[in-house]
Amino acid sequence: MLLGVNIDHIAVLREARKINDPNPLDALSICKLSGADQITIHLREDRRHIHDNDAKAIIEQSNLPVNLECSINEDIIDIVCKLKPFRATLVPENRDEVTTEGGLDLEKNFDRINETIEKLKKHEIEVSLFIDPTTKSVELSNMLEADFIELHTGTFANVYAMLYSNLSNTHHTIKELELSKEELKNKLDKSLENLKNASNFASNLGLKVAAGHGLNYQNIDLICQIPEIIELNIGQSIIARSVFTGLSKAITDMKELISK
Ligand SMILES: CC(=O)[C@@H](O)[C@H](O)COP(=O)(O)O
Ligand SMILES: NCC(=O)COP(=O)(O)O
């Protein structure tokens, strides 16, 4: 299983003070030496963490492939085409969200996404689509000739956290999941089934399948049991753990769990 380490969350810490440390660039060699297979960053329209100069320096200096997540906003896509990352992952963005809440609406934005993919491919950038685990989204990704899909695991991760961590007792933003244990268990089974079915369907169509969002040291085992998923992009939990263990140990711990 390949591991993409999302280093946005290092820049989140820097932006809390709006100064120059911690510098996400310093993570590059540690990620490589600790067994990461890819660097993932998200150049958000509001630049809440990674900035243009971070993205430029990371792409120039990384000795791992860089997966640059971005919206389909034209200005952003122009920047991405100039930066030429190894891969661009198109994601939905919403100004008010705390984090990416779901996958792309491929049906509504089909033509714009199609044009965006063509443009990125002309610049020799591999394209992935961040989608919800549904048959419709996989079918549309295939029609759009994406190279990769990344299945949004947020629902699975949120339900898992409500059931098996103390999330439900803390200040959190996932109010719609304040359900009974039985309802949560049903929702967890359903979210896993959706991920399994979407992965299997996509792989049969020849699409490469990644997954990510909200994955952590506790919930990762269930996702690793889905054979068609070949890559995981993980950020928040690795950077959070690194505060206590150091980044290298946080990455090797995760790599060990996903390589079993
Ligand atoms: C698309 C995705 O899931 C990640 O890029 C995630 O969004 C990173 O964290 P932020 O949502 O805080 O930007
Ligand atoms: N695409 C998902 C990603 O890069 C990492 O998401 P998270 O682990 O920070 O939730």
Short mmCIF file of C-alpha atoms and ligand atoms in Angstrom, two decimals, residues 6 9 40 69 130 150 212-215 233-236, ligand 2:
data_model
loop_
_atom_site.label_atom_id
_atom_site.label_comp_id
_atom_site.label_asym_id
_atom_site.label_seq_id
_atom_site.Cartn_x
_atom_site.Cartn_y
_atom_site.Cartn_z
CA ASN A 6 -0.42 15.34 3.42
CA HIS A 9 -1.28 20.50 8.45
CA THR A 40 0.26 15.58 -0.85
CA GLU A 69 -5.00 18.93 -4.51
CA PHE A 130 -11.73 13.17 -5.26
CA GLU A 150 -9.51 9.10 -4.60
CA GLY A 212 -8.28 9.50 2.01
CA HIS A 213 -9.73 11.92 4.51
CA GLY A 214 -9.94 11.38 8.23
CA LEU A 215 -7.93 8.15 8.16
CA ASN A 233 -3.42 10.01 1.48
CA ILE A 234 -3.21 10.82 5.17
CA GLY A 235 -2.47 14.15 6.82
CA GLN A 236 -4.20 15.26 9.98
N1 LIG B 2 -7.03 13.71 0.36
C1 LIG B 2 -7.03 13.46 1.73
C2 LIG B 2 -5.81 13.97 2.35
O1 LIG B 2 -4.89 14.39 1.67
C3 LIG B 2 -5.60 13.93 3.81
O2 LIG B 2 -6.76 14.17 4.54
P1 LIG B 2 -6.61 14.19 6.14
O3 LIG B 2 -5.90 12.93 6.57
O4 LIG B 2 -5.85 15.41 6.48
O5 LIG B 2 -8.04 14.21 6.62
#
